[in-house]
CSV table of C-alpha atoms in Angstrom, one decimal:
chain,number,residue,atom,x,y,z
S,1,MET,CA,55.3,-20.8,51.3
S,2,GLU,CA,52.5,-18.6,50.0
S,3,LYS,CA,49.8,-20.5,48.2
S,4,ASN,CA,49.3,-19.4,44.6
S,5,LEU,CA,46.9,-19.7,41.6
S,6,SER,CA,48.4,-23.1,40.8
S,7,ASP,CA,47.3,-24.4,44.3
S,8,LEU,CA,43.9,-22.8,43.7
S,9,PHE,CA,43.7,-24.6,40.4
S,10,VAL,CA,44.5,-28.0,41.9
S,11,ASP,CA,42.1,-27.5,44.8
S,12,ALA,CA,39.3,-26.7,42.4
S,13,LEU,CA,40.2,-29.6,40.1
S,14,ARG,CA,39.9,-32.0,43.1
S,15,ASP,CA,36.6,-30.4,44.0
S,16,ILE,CA,35.1,-30.9,40.6
S,17,PHE,CA,36.6,-34.4,40.2
S,18,TYR,CA,34.8,-35.5,43.3
S,19,ALA,CA,31.6,-33.7,42.2
S,20,GLU,CA,31.6,-35.4,38.7
S,21,LYS,CA,31.9,-38.8,40.4
S,22,GLN,CA,29.0,-38.1,42.7
S,23,ILE,CA,27.0,-36.9,39.7
S,24,LEU,CA,27.9,-40.1,37.8
S,25,ARG,CA,26.3,-42.0,40.7
S,26,ALA,CA,23.2,-39.8,41.0
S,27,LEU,CA,22.2,-39.7,37.4
S,28,PRO,CA,21.0,-43.3,36.9
S,29,LYS,CA,18.7,-42.9,39.9
S,30,MET,CA,17.3,-39.7,38.4
S,31,ALA,CA,16.8,-41.4,35.0
S,32,ARG,CA,15.0,-44.2,36.8
S,33,GLU,CA,12.6,-41.9,38.6
S,34,ALA,CA,11.9,-39.5,35.7
S,35,GLY,CA,8.4,-39.9,34.3
S,36,SER,CA,8.9,-38.7,30.7
S,37,PRO,CA,11.0,-40.7,28.2
S,38,GLU,CA,12.6,-37.5,27.0
S,39,LEU,CA,13.8,-36.6,30.5
S,40,LYS,CA,15.0,-40.2,31.1
S,41,ASP,CA,16.9,-40.0,27.9
S,42,ALA,CA,18.4,-36.6,28.8
S,43,PHE,CA,19.7,-38.0,32.1
S,44,GLU,CA,21.1,-41.2,30.4
S,45,THR,CA,22.9,-39.1,27.8
S,46,HIS,CA,24.3,-36.8,30.4
S,47,ARG,CA,25.5,-39.8,32.4
S,48,ASP,CA,27.6,-40.9,29.4
S,49,GLN,CA,28.9,-37.4,28.9
S,50,THR,CA,29.8,-37.3,32.6
S,51,GLU,CA,32.1,-40.3,32.1
S,52,THR,CA,33.9,-38.3,29.4
S,53,HIS,CA,34.2,-35.4,31.8
S,54,VAL,CA,35.8,-37.6,34.4
S,55,GLU,CA,38.3,-38.9,31.8
S,56,ARG,CA,39.1,-35.3,30.7
S,57,LEU,CA,39.8,-34.4,34.3
S,58,GLN,CA,42.1,-37.4,34.6
S,59,GLN,CA,44.0,-36.1,31.6
S,60,VAL,CA,44.3,-32.6,33.1
S,61,PHE,CA,45.7,-34.2,36.3
S,62,GLU,CA,48.3,-36.1,34.2
S,63,GLN,CA,49.2,-32.9,32.3
S,64,ILE,CA,50.1,-31.1,35.6
S,65,ASP,CA,51.7,-34.3,37.0
S,66,LYS,CA,49.4,-34.7,40.0
S,67,PRO,CA,47.5,-37.8,41.1
S,68,ALA,CA,43.8,-37.7,40.0
S,69,ARG,CA,42.3,-37.4,43.5
S,70,GLY,CA,39.0,-36.0,44.6
S,71,LYS,CA,38.3,-33.8,47.6
S,72,THR,CA,34.9,-33.8,49.3
S,73,CYS,CA,32.7,-31.2,47.8
S,74,GLU,CA,29.9,-30.3,50.2
S,75,ALA,CA,28.3,-28.1,47.6
S,76,ILE,CA,27.5,-31.0,45.3
S,77,ASN,CA,26.6,-33.3,48.2
S,78,GLY,CA,24.1,-30.7,49.2
S,79,ILE,CA,22.7,-30.2,45.7
S,80,ILE,CA,22.3,-34.0,45.2
S,81,ASP,CA,20.7,-34.4,48.7
S,82,GLU,CA,18.1,-31.9,47.6
S,83,ALA,CA,17.5,-33.9,44.5
S,84,LYS,CA,16.9,-37.0,46.6
S,85,GLU,CA,14.5,-35.0,48.8
S,86,VAL,CA,12.5,-34.0,45.7
S,87,ILE,CA,12.3,-37.7,44.6
S,88,ASP,CA,11.1,-38.7,48.1
S,89,ASP,CA,8.6,-35.9,48.4
S,90,PHE,CA,7.2,-36.0,44.9
S,91,LYS,CA,7.4,-39.7,44.0
S,92,GLY,CA,4.5,-40.6,41.8
S,93,ALA,CA,3.4,-37.0,41.5
S,94,GLU,CA,2.9,-35.2,38.1
S,95,ALA,CA,5.2,-32.5,39.5
S,96,LEU,CA,8.2,-34.9,40.0
S,97,ASP,CA,9.7,-34.3,36.5
S,98,ALA,CA,9.6,-30.5,37.0
S,99,GLY,CA,11.4,-30.9,40.3
S,100,LEU,CA,14.0,-33.3,38.8
S,101,VAL,CA,14.7,-30.9,36.0
S,102,ALA,CA,15.3,-28.1,38.5
S,103,SER,CA,17.6,-30.2,40.6
S,104,ALA,CA,19.6,-31.2,37.5
S,105,GLN,CA,19.9,-27.5,36.5
S,106,ALA,CA,21.3,-26.7,40.0
S,107,VAL,CA,23.9,-29.4,39.3
S,108,GLU,CA,24.7,-28.0,35.9
S,109,HIS,CA,25.0,-24.5,37.2
S,110,TYR,CA,27.5,-25.6,39.9
S,111,GLU,CA,29.6,-27.2,37.2
S,112,ILE,CA,29.3,-24.2,34.9
S,113,ALA,CA,30.7,-21.9,37.7
S,114,ARG,CA,33.5,-24.3,38.5
S,115,TYR,CA,34.6,-25.1,34.9
S,116,GLY,CA,34.4,-21.4,34.0
S,117,ALA,CA,36.9,-20.6,36.8
S,118,LEU,CA,39.1,-23.7,36.0
S,119,LYS,CA,39.3,-22.8,32.3
S,120,ALA,CA,40.2,-19.2,33.0
S,121,TRP,CA,42.9,-20.2,35.6
S,122,ALA,CA,44.3,-22.9,33.2
S,123,ARG,CA,44.7,-20.1,30.5
S,124,ARG,CA,46.3,-17.8,33.0
S,125,LEU,CA,48.7,-20.6,34.1
S,126,GLY,CA,49.7,-21.3,30.5
S,127,LEU,CA,48.1,-24.7,30.5
S,128,ASP,CA,46.5,-24.4,27.1
S,129,GLU,CA,45.8,-28.0,26.5
S,130,ALA,CA,44.1,-28.3,29.9
S,131,ALA,CA,42.1,-25.1,29.2
S,132,GLU,CA,40.9,-26.6,25.9
S,133,LEU,CA,39.7,-29.8,27.7
S,134,LEU,CA,38.0,-27.9,30.4
S,135,ASP,CA,36.3,-25.6,27.9
S,136,ARG,CA,34.9,-28.6,26.0
S,137,THR,CA,33.3,-29.9,29.2
S,138,LEU,CA,32.0,-26.4,30.0
S,139,GLN,CA,30.3,-26.1,26.7
S,140,GLU,CA,28.6,-29.5,27.2
S,141,GLU,CA,27.4,-28.4,30.6
S,142,ILE,CA,25.9,-25.2,29.2
S,143,LYS,CA,24.2,-27.2,26.4
S,144,THR,CA,22.8,-29.7,28.9
S,145,ASP,CA,21.4,-26.8,31.0
S,146,GLN,CA,19.7,-25.4,27.9
S,147,LEU,CA,18.3,-28.7,27.0
S,148,LEU,CA,16.8,-29.0,30.5
S,149,THR,CA,15.3,-25.6,30.2
S,150,ASP,CA,13.6,-26.6,26.9
S,151,LEU,CA,12.3,-29.8,28.5
S,152,ALA,CA,10.9,-27.8,31.4
S,153,MET,CA,9.2,-25.3,29.2
S,154,HIS,CA,7.7,-27.8,26.8
S,155,GLU,CA,6.8,-30.6,29.0
S,156,ALA,CA,7.7,-31.1,32.7
S,157,ASN,CA,6.2,-27.8,34.0
S,158,ARG,CA,3.1,-28.1,31.8
S,159,LYS,CA,2.5,-31.6,33.0
S,160,ALA,CA,3.0,-30.6,36.6
S,161,ALA,CA,0.6,-27.7,36.6
N,1,MET,CA,-3.2,-35.8,48.5
N,2,GLU,CA,-0.7,-35.8,45.7
N,3,LYS,CA,1.8,-33.0,45.8
N,4,ASN,CA,1.7,-30.6,42.9
N,5,LEU,CA,3.6,-27.8,41.2
N,6,SER,CA,2.3,-25.4,43.8
N,7,ASP,CA,4.0,-27.5,46.6
N,8,LEU,CA,7.2,-27.6,44.5
N,9,PHE,CA,7.1,-23.8,44.2
N,10,VAL,CA,6.7,-23.2,47.9
N,11,ASP,CA,9.5,-25.7,48.7
N,12,ALA,CA,11.8,-24.0,46.3
N,13,LEU,CA,10.8,-20.6,47.7
N,14,ARG,CA,11.7,-21.7,51.2
N,15,ASP,CA,15.0,-23.1,50.0
N,16,ILE,CA,16.1,-19.8,48.3
N,17,PHE,CA,14.7,-17.7,51.2
N,18,TYR,CA,17.1,-19.6,53.5
N,19,ALA,CA,19.9,-19.4,50.9
N,20,GLU,CA,19.5,-15.6,50.5
N,21,LYS,CA,19.7,-15.1,54.3
N,22,GLN,CA,22.9,-17.1,54.5
N,23,ILE,CA,24.4,-15.2,51.6
N,24,LEU,CA,23.5,-11.9,53.4
N,25,ARG,CA,25.5,-13.1,56.3
N,26,ALA,CA,28.5,-14.4,54.2
N,27,LEU,CA,29.0,-11.3,51.9
N,28,PRO,CA,30.3,-8.9,54.6
N,29,LYS,CA,33.0,-11.4,55.5
N,30,MET,CA,33.9,-11.8,51.8
N,31,ALA,CA,34.1,-8.0,51.4
N,32,ARG,CA,36.3,-7.8,54.4
N,33,GLU,CA,38.7,-10.4,53.1
N,34,ALA,CA,38.8,-9.2,49.4
N,35,GLY,CA,42.1,-7.6,48.5
N,36,SER,CA,41.1,-5.3,45.7
N,37,PRO,CA,38.8,-2.3,46.2
N,38,GLU,CA,36.8,-3.3,43.1
N,39,LEU,CA,36.0,-6.7,44.5
N,40,LYS,CA,35.2,-5.3,48.0
N,41,ASP,CA,32.9,-2.9,46.3
N,42,ALA,CA,31.2,-5.6,44.2
N,43,PHE,CA,30.5,-7.7,47.4
N,44,GLU,CA,29.2,-4.7,49.3
N,45,THR,CA,26.9,-3.7,46.4
N,46,HIS,CA,25.7,-7.3,46.1
N,47,ARG,CA,25.0,-7.4,49.8
N,48,ASP,CA,22.6,-4.4,49.4
N,49,GLN,CA,21.0,-6.1,46.4
N,50,THR,CA,20.6,-9.3,48.4
N,51,GLU,CA,18.5,-7.4,51.0
N,52,THR,CA,16.2,-6.4,48.2
N,53,HIS,CA,16.1,-10.0,47.1
N,54,VAL,CA,15.0,-11.1,50.6
N,55,GLU,CA,12.3,-8.4,50.5
N,56,ARG,CA,11.0,-9.6,47.1
N,57,LEU,CA,10.8,-13.1,48.4
N,58,GLN,CA,8.7,-11.9,51.4
N,59,GLN,CA,6.4,-10.2,48.9
N,60,VAL,CA,6.0,-13.4,47.0
N,61,PHE,CA,5.2,-15.3,50.2
N,62,GLU,CA,2.6,-12.7,50.9
N,63,GLN,CA,1.1,-13.0,47.4
N,64,ILE,CA,0.6,-16.7,47.9
N,65,ASP,CA,-0.6,-16.2,51.5
N,66,LYS,CA,2.1,-18.3,53.1
N,67,PRO,CA,4.4,-17.4,56.0
N,68,ALA,CA,7.9,-16.3,54.9
N,69,ARG,CA,9.8,-19.2,56.3
N,70,GLY,CA,13.2,-20.6,55.2
N,71,LYS,CA,14.1,-24.3,54.9
N,72,THR,CA,17.7,-25.5,55.4
N,73,CYS,CA,19.4,-25.5,52.1
N,74,GLU,CA,22.4,-27.8,52.3
N,75,ALA,CA,23.6,-26.7,48.8
N,76,ILE,CA,24.2,-23.1,49.8
N,77,ASN,CA,25.7,-24.2,53.1
N,78,GLY,CA,28.1,-26.3,51.2
N,79,ILE,CA,29.0,-23.5,48.7
N,80,ILE,CA,29.5,-21.0,51.6
N,81,ASP,CA,31.6,-23.5,53.5
N,82,GLU,CA,33.8,-23.9,50.5
N,83,ALA,CA,34.2,-20.1,50.3
N,84,LYS,CA,35.3,-20.1,54.0
N,85,GLU,CA,37.8,-22.8,53.2
N,86,VAL,CA,39.3,-20.6,50.4
N,87,ILE,CA,39.6,-17.7,52.8
N,88,ASP,CA,41.3,-19.9,55.4
N,89,ASP,CA,43.7,-21.5,52.9
N,90,PHE,CA,44.6,-18.4,50.9
N,91,LYS,CA,44.5,-15.6,53.5
N,92,GLY,CA,47.1,-13.1,52.6
N,93,ALA,CA,47.9,-14.8,49.3
N,94,GLU,CA,47.7,-13.0,46.0
N,95,ALA,CA,45.4,-15.8,44.7
N,96,LEU,CA,42.8,-15.1,47.4
N,97,ASP,CA,40.7,-12.7,45.2
N,98,ALA,CA,40.6,-15.2,42.4
N,99,GLY,CA,39.3,-17.8,44.8
N,100,LEU,CA,36.8,-15.4,46.3
N,101,VAL,CA,35.5,-14.5,42.8
N,102,ALA,CA,35.1,-18.2,42.0
N,103,SER,CA,33.2,-18.9,45.2
N,104,ALA,CA,30.9,-16.0,44.6
N,105,GLN,CA,30.2,-17.2,41.1
N,106,ALA,CA,29.2,-20.6,42.5
N,107,VAL,CA,26.7,-18.8,44.8
N,108,GLU,CA,25.4,-16.8,41.8
N,109,HIS,CA,25.0,-19.9,39.7
N,110,TYR,CA,23.1,-21.6,42.4
N,111,GLU,CA,20.7,-18.7,42.6
N,112,ILE,CA,20.4,-18.4,38.8
N,113,ALA,CA,19.3,-22.1,38.6
N,114,ARG,CA,16.8,-21.7,41.5
N,115,TYR,CA,15.3,-18.3,40.3
N,116,GLY,CA,15.1,-19.6,36.8
N,117,ALA,CA,12.9,-22.5,37.9
N,118,LEU,CA,10.9,-20.4,40.3
N,119,LYS,CA,10.1,-17.8,37.7
N,120,ALA,CA,9.0,-20.5,35.2
N,121,TRP,CA,6.8,-22.2,37.8
N,122,ALA,CA,5.3,-18.9,38.9
N,123,ARG,CA,4.3,-18.2,35.3
N,124,ARG,CA,2.9,-21.7,34.9
N,125,LEU,CA,0.9,-21.3,38.1
N,126,GLY,CA,-0.5,-18.0,36.8
N,127,LEU,CA,1.3,-16.0,39.5
N,128,ASP,CA,2.3,-13.2,37.1
N,129,GLU,CA,3.3,-10.6,39.8
N,130,ALA,CA,5.5,-13.2,41.5
N,131,ALA,CA,7.1,-14.2,38.2
N,132,GLU,CA,7.9,-10.5,37.6
N,133,LEU,CA,9.6,-10.1,41.0
N,134,LEU,CA,11.5,-13.4,40.6
N,135,ASP,CA,12.7,-12.4,37.2
N,136,ARG,CA,14.0,-9.0,38.5
N,137,THR,CA,16.2,-10.9,41.0
N,138,LEU,CA,17.2,-13.4,38.4
N,139,GLN,CA,18.4,-10.6,36.1
N,140,GLU,CA,20.4,-9.1,38.9
N,141,GLU,CA,22.1,-12.4,39.7
N,142,ILE,CA,23.0,-12.9,36.1
N,143,LYS,CA,24.5,-9.3,35.9
N,144,THR,CA,26.5,-9.9,39.1
N,145,ASP,CA,27.9,-13.2,37.7
N,146,GLN,CA,29.0,-11.2,34.6
N,147,LEU,CA,30.5,-8.5,36.7
N,148,LEU,CA,32.5,-11.1,38.6
N,149,THR,CA,33.7,-12.7,35.4
N,150,ASP,CA,34.9,-9.3,34.3
N,151,LEU,CA,36.7,-8.7,37.6
N,152,ALA,CA,38.3,-12.1,37.3
N,153,MET,CA,39.5,-11.6,33.8
N,154,HIS,CA,40.8,-8.1,34.3
N,155,GLU,CA,42.3,-8.3,37.7
N,156,ALA,CA,41.9,-11.1,40.2
N,157,ASN,CA,43.4,-13.9,38.0
N,158,ARG,CA,46.2,-11.7,36.6
N,159,LYS,CA,47.2,-10.7,40.1
N,160,ALA,CA,47.1,-14.3,41.3
N,161,ALA,CA,49.3,-15.7,38.5
């Protein structure tokens, strides 16, 4: 049988479900390594938000009557590996925070792309409640990205230079 | 010696240089597989833009007197692998274009995150010409992402549903 938008939606849902769980594991390490209290705080707040994002995805899986199951997402693994590399290479350096912010923004942008597509597909499939949940997470990812830009502009990059 | 913002800048420059080259190789395949002429056209146009992005990066390497050398970027490799998976799984299906658009948007968002950081760091380092070049590419990536959203809304997702 030909695969359709519904299959694409479920595939992408599993991809981001896996990604969110990896992010949930990476954020405490990033918070620990961050030099500035503001950045630590941003990572900790975003960790709590990420728990909510995982729960929302579980709700979406329920709504479409599918088991909440992740699927290895090499993209997020690559992005998180690069964040770990920054931590290894810049540990103790003034530039570490600038690197951490940039890594976190790569994570956010991956999520913004995925949630944007998921929300549009949910609408197209008539899954209005799911679209609403996905949009709430999308808006939080966009806000986090903006917060990180502000932190970079006002602190991390200045300290690093 | 402690690593600084300048090292972070060069590392990220090598990361995106590698990424752009991988994107340059992936786009013709995506254009070939795309069903709609508009999407084919968008991928072909973006391939040409990507050549310019590679050239601009070479200019930035010259400006900072470093060899133009890439560094394996697992993030872009993961994102491109996911695009290939979509092509394999949805070949011939009406939903393929919707999947291709989403994959391309994941690529764009990775670049938007990286060029955003690079441009800010170039400014901070007083590399105004480099900042200008990086910003030009950043604006093109943002425009491409918007074009892809338009294509998704008006065609790919509707056809897929």
